[in-house]
Amino acid sequence: LKYLSDYGIIVKCFIDVDQKKIDGKQVIHFENIPEPDNCFIISYVNNRGMREEIRRHLLSKNYIEGLHFILA
């Protein structure tokens, strides 16, 4: 996070699928993501199958890859 903040990027929250990690403030459930124009999502997932699932989910919510999100 320090690296991102050095470039003026403010991380408002993290998105997760694990209900145990969800606190509603710093960690939100993936189904509760904001509208595409209200955020930019950087997905950092090692599991290739999950990456495609994340891509499909974001595209189904009208996110545009490269404009509203990237898969790092």
mmCIF file of C-alpha atoms in Angstrom:
data_model
loop_
_atom_site.group_PDB
_atom_site.id
_atom_site.type_symbol
_atom_site.label_atom_id
_atom_site.label_comp_id
_atom_site.label_asym_id
_atom_site.label_seq_id
_atom_site.Cartn_x
_atom_site.Cartn_y
_atom_site.Cartn_z
ATOM 1 C CA LEU A 1 0.000 0.000 0.000
ATOM 2 C CA LYS A 2 2.901 2.316 0.651
ATOM 3 C CA TYR A 3 3.954 2.014 -2.984
ATOM 4 C CA LEU A 4 0.499 3.054 -4.199
ATOM 5 C CA SER A 5 0.258 5.966 -1.774
ATOM 6 C CA ASP A 6 3.642 7.231 -3.003
ATOM 7 C CA TYR A 7 1.896 7.783 -6.354
ATOM 8 C CA GLY A 8 -1.179 9.459 -4.888
ATOM 9 C CA ILE A 9 -3.379 6.369 -5.114
ATOM 10 C CA ILE A 10 -5.728 6.099 -2.155
ATOM 11 C CA VAL A 11 -6.975 2.634 -1.245
ATOM 12 C CA LYS A 12 -10.447 2.994 0.244
ATOM 13 C CA CYS A 13 -11.186 -0.677 0.823
ATOM 14 C CA PHE A 14 -10.450 -4.263 -0.075
ATOM 15 C CA ILE A 15 -12.862 -6.707 -1.678
ATOM 16 C CA ASP A 16 -13.037 -10.316 -0.578
ATOM 17 C CA VAL A 17 -15.207 -13.412 -0.877
ATOM 18 C CA ASP A 18 -14.413 -14.748 2.604
ATOM 19 C CA GLN A 19 -17.263 -13.704 4.910
ATOM 20 C CA LYS A 20 -14.915 -13.910 7.927
ATOM 21 C CA LYS A 21 -12.853 -11.027 6.541
ATOM 22 C CA ILE A 22 -15.780 -8.732 5.750
ATOM 23 C CA ASP A 23 -16.129 -5.800 8.138
ATOM 24 C CA GLY A 24 -18.159 -3.498 5.865
ATOM 25 C CA LYS A 25 -15.617 -0.675 6.072
ATOM 26 C CA GLN A 26 -12.107 -1.696 5.064
ATOM 27 C CA VAL A 27 -13.160 -5.047 3.586
ATOM 28 C CA ILE A 28 -16.360 -5.395 1.590
ATOM 29 C CA HIS A 29 -17.961 -8.429 -0.022
ATOM 30 C CA PHE A 30 -17.550 -8.645 -3.790
ATOM 31 C CA GLU A 31 -21.313 -8.457 -4.265
ATOM 32 C CA ASN A 32 -21.318 -4.997 -2.612
ATOM 33 C CA ILE A 33 -18.885 -3.257 -4.943
ATOM 34 C CA PRO A 34 -19.730 0.351 -5.844
ATOM 35 C CA GLU A 35 -20.925 1.427 -9.279
ATOM 36 C CA PRO A 36 -18.172 1.353 -11.943
ATOM 37 C CA ASP A 37 -17.809 5.135 -12.146
ATOM 38 C CA ASN A 38 -17.227 5.399 -8.375
ATOM 39 C CA CYS A 39 -14.073 3.301 -8.121
ATOM 40 C CA PHE A 40 -11.190 1.593 -9.870
ATOM 41 C CA ILE A 41 -10.533 -2.035 -8.962
ATOM 42 C CA ILE A 42 -7.150 -3.698 -9.067
ATOM 43 C CA SER A 43 -7.661 -7.436 -8.732
ATOM 44 C CA TYR A 44 -4.649 -9.250 -7.361
ATOM 45 C CA VAL A 45 -5.449 -12.957 -7.322
ATOM 46 C CA ASN A 46 -3.023 -15.814 -7.960
ATOM 47 C CA ASN A 47 -5.620 -18.420 -8.885
ATOM 48 C CA ARG A 48 -6.130 -18.283 -12.675
ATOM 49 C CA GLY A 49 -9.620 -19.795 -12.533
ATOM 50 C CA MET A 50 -10.673 -17.215 -9.981
ATOM 51 C CA ARG A 51 -9.255 -14.409 -12.133
ATOM 52 C CA GLU A 52 -11.648 -15.355 -14.937
ATOM 53 C CA GLU A 53 -14.534 -15.573 -12.490
ATOM 54 C CA ILE A 54 -13.710 -12.076 -11.197
ATOM 55 C CA ARG A 55 -13.493 -10.752 -14.769
ATOM 56 C CA ARG A 56 -16.916 -12.232 -15.641
ATOM 57 C CA HIS A 57 -18.478 -10.813 -12.468
ATOM 58 C CA LEU A 58 -17.127 -7.308 -13.063
ATOM 59 C CA LEU A 59 -18.143 -7.347 -16.732
ATOM 60 C CA SER A 60 -21.654 -8.446 -15.709
ATOM 61 C CA LYS A 61 -21.809 -5.349 -13.449
ATOM 62 C CA ASN A 62 -20.962 -3.076 -16.411
ATOM 63 C CA TYR A 63 -17.315 -2.589 -15.455
ATOM 64 C CA ILE A 64 -15.022 -2.107 -18.448
ATOM 65 C CA GLU A 65 -11.625 -3.769 -18.234
ATOM 66 C CA GLY A 66 -8.861 -1.175 -18.422
ATOM 67 C CA LEU A 67 -11.242 1.675 -17.597
ATOM 68 C CA HIS A 68 -12.841 0.478 -14.336
ATOM 69 C CA PHE A 69 -10.631 -2.498 -13.418
ATOM 70 C CA ILE A 70 -7.475 -4.436 -14.171
ATOM 71 C CA LEU A 71 -6.400 -7.938 -13.265
ATOM 72 C CA ALA A 72 -2.863 -7.577 -11.913
#
